[in-house]
PDB file of C-alpha atoms and ligand atoms in Angstrom:
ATOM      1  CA  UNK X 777      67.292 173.023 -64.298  1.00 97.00           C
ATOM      2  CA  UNK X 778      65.315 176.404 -64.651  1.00 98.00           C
ATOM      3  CA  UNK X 779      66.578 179.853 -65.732  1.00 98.00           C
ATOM      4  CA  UNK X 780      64.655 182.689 -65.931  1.00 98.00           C
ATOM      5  CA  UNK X 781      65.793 186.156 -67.472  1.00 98.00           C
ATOM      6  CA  UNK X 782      63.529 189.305 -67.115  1.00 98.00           C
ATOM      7  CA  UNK X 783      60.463 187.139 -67.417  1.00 98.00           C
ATOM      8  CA  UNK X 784      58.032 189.339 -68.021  1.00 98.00           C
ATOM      9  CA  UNK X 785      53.924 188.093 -67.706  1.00 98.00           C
ATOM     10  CA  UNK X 786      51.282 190.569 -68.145  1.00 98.00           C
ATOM     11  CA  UNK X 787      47.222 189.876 -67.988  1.00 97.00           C
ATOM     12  CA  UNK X 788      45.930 192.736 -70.741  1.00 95.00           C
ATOM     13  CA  UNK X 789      47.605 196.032 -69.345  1.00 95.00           C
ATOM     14  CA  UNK X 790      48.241 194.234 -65.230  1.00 97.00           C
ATOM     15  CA  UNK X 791      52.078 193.302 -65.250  1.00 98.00           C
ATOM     16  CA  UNK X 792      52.188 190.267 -62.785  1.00 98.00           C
ATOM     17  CA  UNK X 793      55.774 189.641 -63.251  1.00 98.00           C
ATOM     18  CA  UNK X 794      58.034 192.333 -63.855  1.00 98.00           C
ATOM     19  CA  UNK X 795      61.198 190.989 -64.734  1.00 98.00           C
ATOM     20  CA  UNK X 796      62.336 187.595 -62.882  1.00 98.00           C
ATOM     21  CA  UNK X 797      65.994 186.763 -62.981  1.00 98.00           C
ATOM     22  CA  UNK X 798      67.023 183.341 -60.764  1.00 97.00           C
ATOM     23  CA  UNK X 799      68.049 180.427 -61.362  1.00 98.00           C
ATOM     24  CA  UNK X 800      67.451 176.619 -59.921  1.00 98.00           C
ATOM     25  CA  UNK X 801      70.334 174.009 -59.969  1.00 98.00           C
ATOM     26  CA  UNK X 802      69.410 170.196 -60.261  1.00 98.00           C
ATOM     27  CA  UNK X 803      69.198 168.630 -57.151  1.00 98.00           C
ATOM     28  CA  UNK X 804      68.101 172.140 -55.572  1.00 98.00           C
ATOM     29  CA  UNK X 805      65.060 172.883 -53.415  1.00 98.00           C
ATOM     30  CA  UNK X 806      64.155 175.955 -54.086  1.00 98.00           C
ATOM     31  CA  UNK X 807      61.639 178.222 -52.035  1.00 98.00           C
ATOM     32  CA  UNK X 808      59.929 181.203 -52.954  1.00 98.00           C
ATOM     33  CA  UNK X 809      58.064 183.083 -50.572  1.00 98.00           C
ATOM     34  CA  UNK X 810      55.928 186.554 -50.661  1.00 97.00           C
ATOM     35  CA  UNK X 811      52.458 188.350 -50.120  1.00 97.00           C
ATOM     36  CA  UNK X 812      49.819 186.858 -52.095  1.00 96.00           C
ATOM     37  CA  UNK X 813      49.415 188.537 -55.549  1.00 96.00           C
ATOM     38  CA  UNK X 814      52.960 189.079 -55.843  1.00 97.00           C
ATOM     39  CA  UNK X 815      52.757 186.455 -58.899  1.00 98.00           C
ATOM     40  CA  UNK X 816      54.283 183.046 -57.376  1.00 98.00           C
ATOM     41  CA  UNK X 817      51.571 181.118 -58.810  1.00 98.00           C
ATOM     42  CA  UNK X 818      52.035 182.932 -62.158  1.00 98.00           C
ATOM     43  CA  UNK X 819      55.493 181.948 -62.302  1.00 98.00           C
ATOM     44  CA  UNK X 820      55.446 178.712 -61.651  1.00 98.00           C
ATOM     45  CA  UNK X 821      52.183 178.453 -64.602  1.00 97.00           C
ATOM     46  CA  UNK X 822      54.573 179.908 -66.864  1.00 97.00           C
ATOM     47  CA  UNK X 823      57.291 176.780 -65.912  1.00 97.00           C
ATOM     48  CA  UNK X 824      54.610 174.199 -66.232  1.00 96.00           C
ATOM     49  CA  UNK X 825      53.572 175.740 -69.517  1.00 95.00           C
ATOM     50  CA  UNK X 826      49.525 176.949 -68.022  1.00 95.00           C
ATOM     51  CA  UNK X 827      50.497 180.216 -69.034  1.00 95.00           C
ATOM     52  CA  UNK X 828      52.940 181.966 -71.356  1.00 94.00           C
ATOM     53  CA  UNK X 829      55.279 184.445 -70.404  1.00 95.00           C
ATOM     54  CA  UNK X 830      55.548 188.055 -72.458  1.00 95.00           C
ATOM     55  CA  UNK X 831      58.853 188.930 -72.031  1.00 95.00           C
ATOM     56  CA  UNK X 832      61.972 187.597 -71.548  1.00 96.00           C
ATOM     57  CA  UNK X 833      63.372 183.969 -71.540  1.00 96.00           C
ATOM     58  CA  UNK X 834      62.695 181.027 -69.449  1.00 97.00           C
ATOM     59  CA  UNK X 835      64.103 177.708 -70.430  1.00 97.00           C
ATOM     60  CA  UNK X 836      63.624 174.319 -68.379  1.00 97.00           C
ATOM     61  CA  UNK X 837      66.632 171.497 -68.746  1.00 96.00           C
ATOM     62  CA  UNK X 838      68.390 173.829 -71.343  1.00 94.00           C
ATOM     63  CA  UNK X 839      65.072 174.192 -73.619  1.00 93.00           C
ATOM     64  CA  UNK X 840      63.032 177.067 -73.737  1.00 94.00           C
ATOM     65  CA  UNK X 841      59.524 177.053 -72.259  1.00 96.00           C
ATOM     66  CA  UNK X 842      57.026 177.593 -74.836  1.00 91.00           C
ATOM     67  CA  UNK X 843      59.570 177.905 -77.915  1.00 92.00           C
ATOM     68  CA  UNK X 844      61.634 176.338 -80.256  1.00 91.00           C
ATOM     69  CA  UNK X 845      64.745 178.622 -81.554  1.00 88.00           C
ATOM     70  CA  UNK X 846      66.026 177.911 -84.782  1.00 90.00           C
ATOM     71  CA  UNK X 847      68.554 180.096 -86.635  1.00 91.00           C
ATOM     72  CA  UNK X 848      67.860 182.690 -84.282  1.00 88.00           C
ATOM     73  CA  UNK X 849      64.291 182.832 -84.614  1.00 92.00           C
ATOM     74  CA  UNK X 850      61.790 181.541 -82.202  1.00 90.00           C
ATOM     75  CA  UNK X 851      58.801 179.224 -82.937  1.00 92.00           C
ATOM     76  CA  UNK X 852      56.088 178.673 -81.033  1.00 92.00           C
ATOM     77  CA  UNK X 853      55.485 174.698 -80.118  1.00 94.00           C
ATOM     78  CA  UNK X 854      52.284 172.934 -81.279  1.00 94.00           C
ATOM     79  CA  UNK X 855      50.106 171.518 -78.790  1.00 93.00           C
ATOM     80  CA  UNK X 856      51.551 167.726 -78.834  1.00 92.00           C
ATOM     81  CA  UNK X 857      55.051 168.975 -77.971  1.00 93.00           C
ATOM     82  CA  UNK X 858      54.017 171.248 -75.156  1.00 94.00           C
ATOM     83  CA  UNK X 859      52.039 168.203 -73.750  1.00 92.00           C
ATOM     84  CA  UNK X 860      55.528 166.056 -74.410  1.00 92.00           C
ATOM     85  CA  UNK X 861      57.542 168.562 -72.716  1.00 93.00           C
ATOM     86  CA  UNK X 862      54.572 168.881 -69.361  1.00 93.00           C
ATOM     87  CA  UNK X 863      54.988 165.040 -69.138  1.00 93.00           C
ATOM     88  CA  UNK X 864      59.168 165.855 -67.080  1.00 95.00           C
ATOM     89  CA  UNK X 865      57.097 168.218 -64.830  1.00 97.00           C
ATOM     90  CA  UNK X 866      54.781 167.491 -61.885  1.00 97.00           C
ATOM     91  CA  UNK X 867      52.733 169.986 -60.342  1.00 97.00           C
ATOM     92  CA  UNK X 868      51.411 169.952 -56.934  1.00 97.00           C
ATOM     93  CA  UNK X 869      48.523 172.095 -56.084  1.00 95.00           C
ATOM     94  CA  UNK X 870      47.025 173.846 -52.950  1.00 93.00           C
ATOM     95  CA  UNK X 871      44.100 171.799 -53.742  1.00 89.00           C
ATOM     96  CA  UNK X 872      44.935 168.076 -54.121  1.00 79.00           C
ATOM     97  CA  UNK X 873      42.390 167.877 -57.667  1.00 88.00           C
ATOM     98  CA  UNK X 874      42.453 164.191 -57.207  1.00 96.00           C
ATOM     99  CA  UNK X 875      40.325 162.184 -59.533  1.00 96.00           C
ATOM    100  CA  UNK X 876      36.941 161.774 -57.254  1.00 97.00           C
ATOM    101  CA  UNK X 877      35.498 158.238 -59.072  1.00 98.00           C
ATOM    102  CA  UNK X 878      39.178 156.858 -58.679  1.00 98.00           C
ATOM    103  CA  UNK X 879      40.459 154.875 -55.819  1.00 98.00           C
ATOM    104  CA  UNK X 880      44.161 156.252 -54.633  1.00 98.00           C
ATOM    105  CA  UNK X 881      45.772 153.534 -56.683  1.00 98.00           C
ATOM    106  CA  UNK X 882      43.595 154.549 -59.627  1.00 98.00           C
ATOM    107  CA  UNK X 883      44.601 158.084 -59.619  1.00 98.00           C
ATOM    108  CA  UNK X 884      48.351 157.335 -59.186  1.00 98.00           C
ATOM    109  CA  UNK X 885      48.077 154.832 -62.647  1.00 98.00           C
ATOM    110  CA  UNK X 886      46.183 157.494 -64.184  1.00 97.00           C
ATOM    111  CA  UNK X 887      48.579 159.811 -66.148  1.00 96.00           C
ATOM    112  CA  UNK X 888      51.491 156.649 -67.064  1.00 96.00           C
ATOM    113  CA  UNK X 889      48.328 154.815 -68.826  1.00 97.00           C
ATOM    114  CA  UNK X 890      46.789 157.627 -70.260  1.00 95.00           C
ATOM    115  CA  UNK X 891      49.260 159.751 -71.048  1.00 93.00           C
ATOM    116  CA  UNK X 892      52.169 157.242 -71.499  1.00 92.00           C
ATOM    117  CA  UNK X 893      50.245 154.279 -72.748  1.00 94.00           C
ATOM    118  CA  UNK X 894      52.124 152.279 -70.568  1.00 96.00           C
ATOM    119  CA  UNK X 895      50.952 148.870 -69.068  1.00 97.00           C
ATOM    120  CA  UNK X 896      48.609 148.802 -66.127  1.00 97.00           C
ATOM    121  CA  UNK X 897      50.427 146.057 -64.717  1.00 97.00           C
ATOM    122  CA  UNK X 898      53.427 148.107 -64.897  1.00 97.00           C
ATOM    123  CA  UNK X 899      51.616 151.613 -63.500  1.00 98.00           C
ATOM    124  CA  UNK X 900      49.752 149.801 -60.483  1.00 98.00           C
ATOM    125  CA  UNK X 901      53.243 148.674 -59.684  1.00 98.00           C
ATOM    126  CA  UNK X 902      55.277 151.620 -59.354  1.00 97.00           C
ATOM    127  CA  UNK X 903      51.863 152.853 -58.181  1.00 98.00           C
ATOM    128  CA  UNK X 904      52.002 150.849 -55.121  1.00 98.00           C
ATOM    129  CA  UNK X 905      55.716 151.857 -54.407  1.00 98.00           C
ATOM    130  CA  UNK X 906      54.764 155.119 -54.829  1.00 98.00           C
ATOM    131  CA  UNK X 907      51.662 155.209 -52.168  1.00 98.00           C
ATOM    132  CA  UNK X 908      54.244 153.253 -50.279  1.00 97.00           C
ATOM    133  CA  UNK X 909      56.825 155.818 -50.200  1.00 96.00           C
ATOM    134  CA  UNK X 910      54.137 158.946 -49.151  1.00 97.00           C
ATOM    135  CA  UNK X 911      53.010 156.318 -46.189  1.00 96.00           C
ATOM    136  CA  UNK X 912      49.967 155.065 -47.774  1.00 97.00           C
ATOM    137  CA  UNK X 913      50.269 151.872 -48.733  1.00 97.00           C
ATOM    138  CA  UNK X 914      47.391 150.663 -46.724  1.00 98.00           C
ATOM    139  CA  UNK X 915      45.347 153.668 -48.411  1.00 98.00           C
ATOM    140  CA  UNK X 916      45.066 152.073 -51.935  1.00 98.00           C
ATOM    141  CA  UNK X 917      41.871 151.153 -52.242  1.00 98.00           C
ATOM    142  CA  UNK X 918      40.271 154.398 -50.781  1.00 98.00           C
ATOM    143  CA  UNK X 919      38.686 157.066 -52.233  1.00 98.00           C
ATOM    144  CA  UNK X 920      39.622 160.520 -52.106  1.00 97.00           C
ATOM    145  CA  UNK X 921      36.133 161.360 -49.913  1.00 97.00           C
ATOM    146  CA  UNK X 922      38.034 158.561 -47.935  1.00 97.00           C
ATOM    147  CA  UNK X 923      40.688 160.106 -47.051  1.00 97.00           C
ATOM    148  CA  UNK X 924      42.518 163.437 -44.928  1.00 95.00           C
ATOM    149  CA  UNK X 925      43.193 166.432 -46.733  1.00 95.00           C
ATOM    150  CA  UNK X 926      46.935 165.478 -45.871  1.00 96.00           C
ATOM    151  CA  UNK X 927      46.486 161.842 -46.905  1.00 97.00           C
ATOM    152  CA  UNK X 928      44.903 163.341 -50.271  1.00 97.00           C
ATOM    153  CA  UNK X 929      47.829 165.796 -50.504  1.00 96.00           C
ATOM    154  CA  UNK X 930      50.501 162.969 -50.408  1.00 97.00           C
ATOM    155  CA  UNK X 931      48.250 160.798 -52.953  1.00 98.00           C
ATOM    156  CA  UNK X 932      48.082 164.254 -54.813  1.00 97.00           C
ATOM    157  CA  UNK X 933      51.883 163.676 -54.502  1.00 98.00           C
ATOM    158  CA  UNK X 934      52.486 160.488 -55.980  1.00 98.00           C
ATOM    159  CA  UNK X 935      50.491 160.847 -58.999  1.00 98.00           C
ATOM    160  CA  UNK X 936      53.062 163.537 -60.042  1.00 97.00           C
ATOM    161  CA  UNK X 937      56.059 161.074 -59.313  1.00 98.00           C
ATOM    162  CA  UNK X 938      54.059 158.795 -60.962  1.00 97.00           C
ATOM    163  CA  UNK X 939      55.397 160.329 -64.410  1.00 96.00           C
ATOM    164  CA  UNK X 940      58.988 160.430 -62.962  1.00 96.00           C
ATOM    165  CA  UNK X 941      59.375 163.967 -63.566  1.00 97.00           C
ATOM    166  CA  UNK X 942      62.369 166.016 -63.391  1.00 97.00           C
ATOM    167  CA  UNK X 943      61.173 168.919 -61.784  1.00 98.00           C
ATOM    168  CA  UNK X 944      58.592 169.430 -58.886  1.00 98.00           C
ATOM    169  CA  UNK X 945      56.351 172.358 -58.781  1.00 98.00           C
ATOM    170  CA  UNK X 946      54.664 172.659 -55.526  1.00 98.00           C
ATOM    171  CA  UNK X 947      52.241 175.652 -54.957  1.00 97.00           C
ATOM    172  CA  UNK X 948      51.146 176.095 -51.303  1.00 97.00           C
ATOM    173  CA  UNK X 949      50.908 172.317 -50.852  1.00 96.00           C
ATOM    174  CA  UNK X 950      49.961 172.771 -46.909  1.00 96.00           C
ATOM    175  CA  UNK X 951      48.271 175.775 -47.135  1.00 94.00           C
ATOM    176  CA  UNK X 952      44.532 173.828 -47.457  1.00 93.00           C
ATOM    177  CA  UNK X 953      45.242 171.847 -44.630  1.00 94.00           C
ATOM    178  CA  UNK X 954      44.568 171.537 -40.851  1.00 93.00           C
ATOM    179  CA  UNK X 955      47.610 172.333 -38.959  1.00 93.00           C
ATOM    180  CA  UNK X 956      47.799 168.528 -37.485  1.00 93.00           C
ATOM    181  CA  UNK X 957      47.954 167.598 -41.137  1.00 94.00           C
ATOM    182  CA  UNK X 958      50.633 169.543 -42.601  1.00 96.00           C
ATOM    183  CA  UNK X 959      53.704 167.455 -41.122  1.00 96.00           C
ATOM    184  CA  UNK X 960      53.249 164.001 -42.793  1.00 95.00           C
ATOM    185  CA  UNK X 961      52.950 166.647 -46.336  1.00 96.00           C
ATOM    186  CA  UNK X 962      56.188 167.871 -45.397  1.00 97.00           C
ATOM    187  CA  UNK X 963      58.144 165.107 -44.597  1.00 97.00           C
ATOM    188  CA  UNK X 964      56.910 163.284 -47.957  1.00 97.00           C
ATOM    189  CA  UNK X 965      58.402 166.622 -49.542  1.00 97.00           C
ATOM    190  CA  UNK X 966      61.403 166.063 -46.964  1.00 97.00           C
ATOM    191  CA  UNK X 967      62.235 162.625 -48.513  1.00 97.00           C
ATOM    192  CA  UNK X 968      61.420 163.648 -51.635  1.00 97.00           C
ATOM    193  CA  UNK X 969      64.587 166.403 -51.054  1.00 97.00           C
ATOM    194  CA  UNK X 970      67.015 164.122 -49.476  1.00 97.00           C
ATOM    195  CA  UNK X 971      66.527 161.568 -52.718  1.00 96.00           C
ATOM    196  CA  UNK X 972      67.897 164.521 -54.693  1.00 97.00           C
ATOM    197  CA  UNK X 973      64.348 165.539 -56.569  1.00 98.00           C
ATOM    198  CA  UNK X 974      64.583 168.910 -58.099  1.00 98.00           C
ATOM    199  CA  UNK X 975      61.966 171.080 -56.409  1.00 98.00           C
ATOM    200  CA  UNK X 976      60.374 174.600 -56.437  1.00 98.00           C
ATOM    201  CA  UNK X 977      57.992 174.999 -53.348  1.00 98.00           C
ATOM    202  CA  UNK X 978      55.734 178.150 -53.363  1.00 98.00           C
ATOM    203  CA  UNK X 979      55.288 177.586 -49.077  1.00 96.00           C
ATOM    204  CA  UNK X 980      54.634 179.930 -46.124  1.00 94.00           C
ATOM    205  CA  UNK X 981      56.422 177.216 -44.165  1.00 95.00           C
ATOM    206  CA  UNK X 982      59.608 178.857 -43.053  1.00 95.00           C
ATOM    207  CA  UNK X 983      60.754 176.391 -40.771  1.00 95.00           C
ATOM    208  CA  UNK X 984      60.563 174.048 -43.871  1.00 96.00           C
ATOM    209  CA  UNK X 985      62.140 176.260 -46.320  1.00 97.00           C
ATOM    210  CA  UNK X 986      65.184 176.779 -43.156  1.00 96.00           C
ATOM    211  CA  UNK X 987      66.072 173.300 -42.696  1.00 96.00           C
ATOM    212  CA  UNK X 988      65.116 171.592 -46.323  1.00 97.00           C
ATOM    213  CA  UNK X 989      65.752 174.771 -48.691  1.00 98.00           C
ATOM    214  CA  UNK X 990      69.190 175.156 -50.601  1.00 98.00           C
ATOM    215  CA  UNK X 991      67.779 178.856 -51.829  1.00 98.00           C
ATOM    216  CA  UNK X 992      65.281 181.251 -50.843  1.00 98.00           C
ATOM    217  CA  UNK X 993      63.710 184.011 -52.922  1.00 98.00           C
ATOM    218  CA  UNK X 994      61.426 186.670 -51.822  1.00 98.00           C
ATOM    219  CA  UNK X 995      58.950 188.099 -54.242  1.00 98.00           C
ATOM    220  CA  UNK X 996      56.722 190.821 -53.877  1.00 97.00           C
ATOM    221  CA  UNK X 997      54.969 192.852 -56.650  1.00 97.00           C
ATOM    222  CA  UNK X 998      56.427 190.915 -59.542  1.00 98.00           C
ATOM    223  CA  UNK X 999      60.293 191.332 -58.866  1.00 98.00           C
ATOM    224  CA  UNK X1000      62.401 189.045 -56.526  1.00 98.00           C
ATOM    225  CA  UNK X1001      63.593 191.296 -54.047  1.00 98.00           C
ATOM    226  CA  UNK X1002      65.666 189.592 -52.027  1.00 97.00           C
ATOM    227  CA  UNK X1003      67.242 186.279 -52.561  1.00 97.00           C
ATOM    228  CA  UNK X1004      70.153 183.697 -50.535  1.00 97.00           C
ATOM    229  CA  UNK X1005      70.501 180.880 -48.067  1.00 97.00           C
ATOM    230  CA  UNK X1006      67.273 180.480 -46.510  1.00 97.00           C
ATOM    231  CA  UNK X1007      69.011 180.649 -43.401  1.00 96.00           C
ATOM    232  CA  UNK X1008      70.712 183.985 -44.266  1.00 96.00           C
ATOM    233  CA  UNK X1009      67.489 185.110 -45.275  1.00 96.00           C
ATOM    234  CA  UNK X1010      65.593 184.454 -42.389  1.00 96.00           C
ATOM    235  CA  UNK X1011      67.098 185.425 -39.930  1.00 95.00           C
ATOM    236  CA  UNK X1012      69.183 188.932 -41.465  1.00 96.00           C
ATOM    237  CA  UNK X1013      66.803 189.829 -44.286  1.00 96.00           C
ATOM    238  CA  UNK X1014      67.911 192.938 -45.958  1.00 96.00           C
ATOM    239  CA  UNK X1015      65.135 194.913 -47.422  1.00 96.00           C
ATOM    240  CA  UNK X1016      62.138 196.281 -45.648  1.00 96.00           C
ATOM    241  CA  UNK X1017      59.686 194.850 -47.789  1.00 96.00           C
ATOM    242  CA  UNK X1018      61.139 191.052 -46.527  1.00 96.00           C
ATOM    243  CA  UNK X1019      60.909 192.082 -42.893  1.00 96.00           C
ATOM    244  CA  UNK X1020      57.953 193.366 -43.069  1.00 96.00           C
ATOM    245  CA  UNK X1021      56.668 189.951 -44.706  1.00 96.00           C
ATOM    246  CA  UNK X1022      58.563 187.952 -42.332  1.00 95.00           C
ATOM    247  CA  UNK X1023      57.734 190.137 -39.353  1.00 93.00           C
ATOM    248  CA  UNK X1024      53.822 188.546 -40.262  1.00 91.00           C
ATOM    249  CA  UNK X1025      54.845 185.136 -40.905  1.00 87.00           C
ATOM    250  CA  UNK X1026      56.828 184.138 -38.297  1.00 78.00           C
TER     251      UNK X1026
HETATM  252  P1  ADP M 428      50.455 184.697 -55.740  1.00 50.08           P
HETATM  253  O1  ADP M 428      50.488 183.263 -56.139  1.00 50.08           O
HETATM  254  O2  ADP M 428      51.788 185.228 -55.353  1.00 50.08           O
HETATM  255  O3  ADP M 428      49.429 184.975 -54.690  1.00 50.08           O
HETATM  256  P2  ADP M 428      49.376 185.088 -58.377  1.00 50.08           P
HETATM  257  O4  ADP M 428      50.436 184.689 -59.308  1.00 50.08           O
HETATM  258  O5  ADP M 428      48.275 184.140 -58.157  1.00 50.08           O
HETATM  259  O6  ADP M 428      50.028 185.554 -57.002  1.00 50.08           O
HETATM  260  O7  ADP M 428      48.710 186.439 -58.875  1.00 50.08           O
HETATM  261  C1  ADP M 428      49.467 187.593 -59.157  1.00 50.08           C
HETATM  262  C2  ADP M 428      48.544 188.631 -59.735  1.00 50.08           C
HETATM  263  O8  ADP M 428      48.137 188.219 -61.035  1.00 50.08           O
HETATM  264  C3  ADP M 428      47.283 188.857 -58.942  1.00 50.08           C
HETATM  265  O9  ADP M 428      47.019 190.223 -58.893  1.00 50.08           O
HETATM  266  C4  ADP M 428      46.232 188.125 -59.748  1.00 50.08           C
HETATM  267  O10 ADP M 428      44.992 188.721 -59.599  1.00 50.08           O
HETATM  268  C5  ADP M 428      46.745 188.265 -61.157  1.00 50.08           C
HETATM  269  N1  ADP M 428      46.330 187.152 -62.028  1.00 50.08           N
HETATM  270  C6  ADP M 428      46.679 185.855 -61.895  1.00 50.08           C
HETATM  271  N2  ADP M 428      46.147 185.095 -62.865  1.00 50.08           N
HETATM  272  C7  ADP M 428      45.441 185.940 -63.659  1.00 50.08           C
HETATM  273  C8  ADP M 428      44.659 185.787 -64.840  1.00 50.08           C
HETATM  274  N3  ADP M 428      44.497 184.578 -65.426  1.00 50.08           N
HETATM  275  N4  ADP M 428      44.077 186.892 -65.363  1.00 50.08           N
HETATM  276  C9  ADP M 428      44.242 188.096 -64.791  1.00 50.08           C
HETATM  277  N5  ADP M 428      44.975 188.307 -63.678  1.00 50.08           N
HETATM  278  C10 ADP M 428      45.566 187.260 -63.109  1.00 50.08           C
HETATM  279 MG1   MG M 429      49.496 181.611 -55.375  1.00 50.08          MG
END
């Protein structure tokens, strides 16, 4: 579902990423762990199409992020096909950016009536099974200043099913939240899992990425340093530089 090759992202002269190779199956819930600035964020930008890479190749579904290639050559996508391609991709961040003015429901119809023209009938629908299925059907009417940071989170979390994406980005989804909160985040992302969702999660929740992860990667610096069953690399990392950042996680 994603392949990166010696992705390469630099800000003016600061190389953030510094050659990624991996690659994510479909189906696969894939967790990448390391220090801050070691460029998670960044890399998961560059999927989602908020930034563009410098070096390298990175290609979502078979298609290259960014580019079209045609007899060799690569051309850069317009605007309207980056925003058609962003459509098979939700993104969940650290903070849950939900739509203040909107109710719950609201903000889950959003981005299928906006974005998709499709029917509000049709949006507040799936809407409703969609606050259903993150335990918050009886939360539709609320406003975000209504809600938890968790409940937020998992509203946060519908409105990118809401577009029936292929691929889930999540980027620290728990790390805003009070401790109490983060479970009910986690199980949503549990479920989400188990029904076979593709899934990158940028987490510092081991004992998530140990029982729900199919791969681990460690990054640090720009380069994936260590990589394998989450399980594997847990519990017998390799490298210094991962037991060193476990030694302060777990
Ligand atoms: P992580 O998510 O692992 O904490 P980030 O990807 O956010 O790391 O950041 C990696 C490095 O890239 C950091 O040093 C950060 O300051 C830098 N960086 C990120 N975004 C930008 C940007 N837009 N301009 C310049 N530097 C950036
Ligand atoms: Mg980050």
């Amino acid at each position: 579902m994603v392949k990166a090759e010696n992705v390469h992202k630099s800000f003016g002269h600061v190389e953030v990423l510094k050659g990624i190779d991996l690659e994510v199956a479909p189906r696969e819930v894939f967790c990448l762990i390391g220090p801050s600035g070691s460029g998670k964020s960044t890399f998961l930008r560059c999927i989602n199409h908020l930034e563009q890479i410098s070096g390298g190749r990175l290609s979502v579904d078979g298609e290259l992020v960014g580019y079209r290639e045609k007899g060799g050559k690569l051309y850069e996508l317009k605007d309207s096909e980056v925003a058609l391609k962003r459509r098979d991709i939700g993104m969940v961040f650290q903070r849950f950016n939900l739509f203040p003015h909107m109710t719950a429901l609201e903000n889950v119809m959003e981005a299928p009536v906006q974005v998709k023209r499709e029917s509000k009938a049709v949006a507040r629908e799936r809407a409703r099974k969609l606050l259903d299925r993150v335990g918050l059907a009886d939360k539709a009417g609320n406003y975000p200043s209504q809600l938890s940071g968790g409940q937020q989170q998992r509203v946060a979390i519908a409105r990118a099913l809401a577009m029936e994406p292929k691929l889930m980005l999540f980027d620290e989804p728990t790390s805003a939240l009070d401790p109490e909160l983060v479970g009910d985040v986690l199980d949503v992302m549990r479920g989400l899992a188990e029904d076979g969702m593709t899934m990158i999660v940028v987490t510092h929740e081991m004992g998530f990425a140990r029982e729900v992860g199919d791969s681990l990667v460690f990054m640090d610096e720009g380069v994936v340093v260590e990589s394998g069953n989450p399980r594997d690399v847990l519990t017998n990392p390799q490298h210094d530089r991962t037991k060193s950042f476990l030694s302060k996680v777990l």
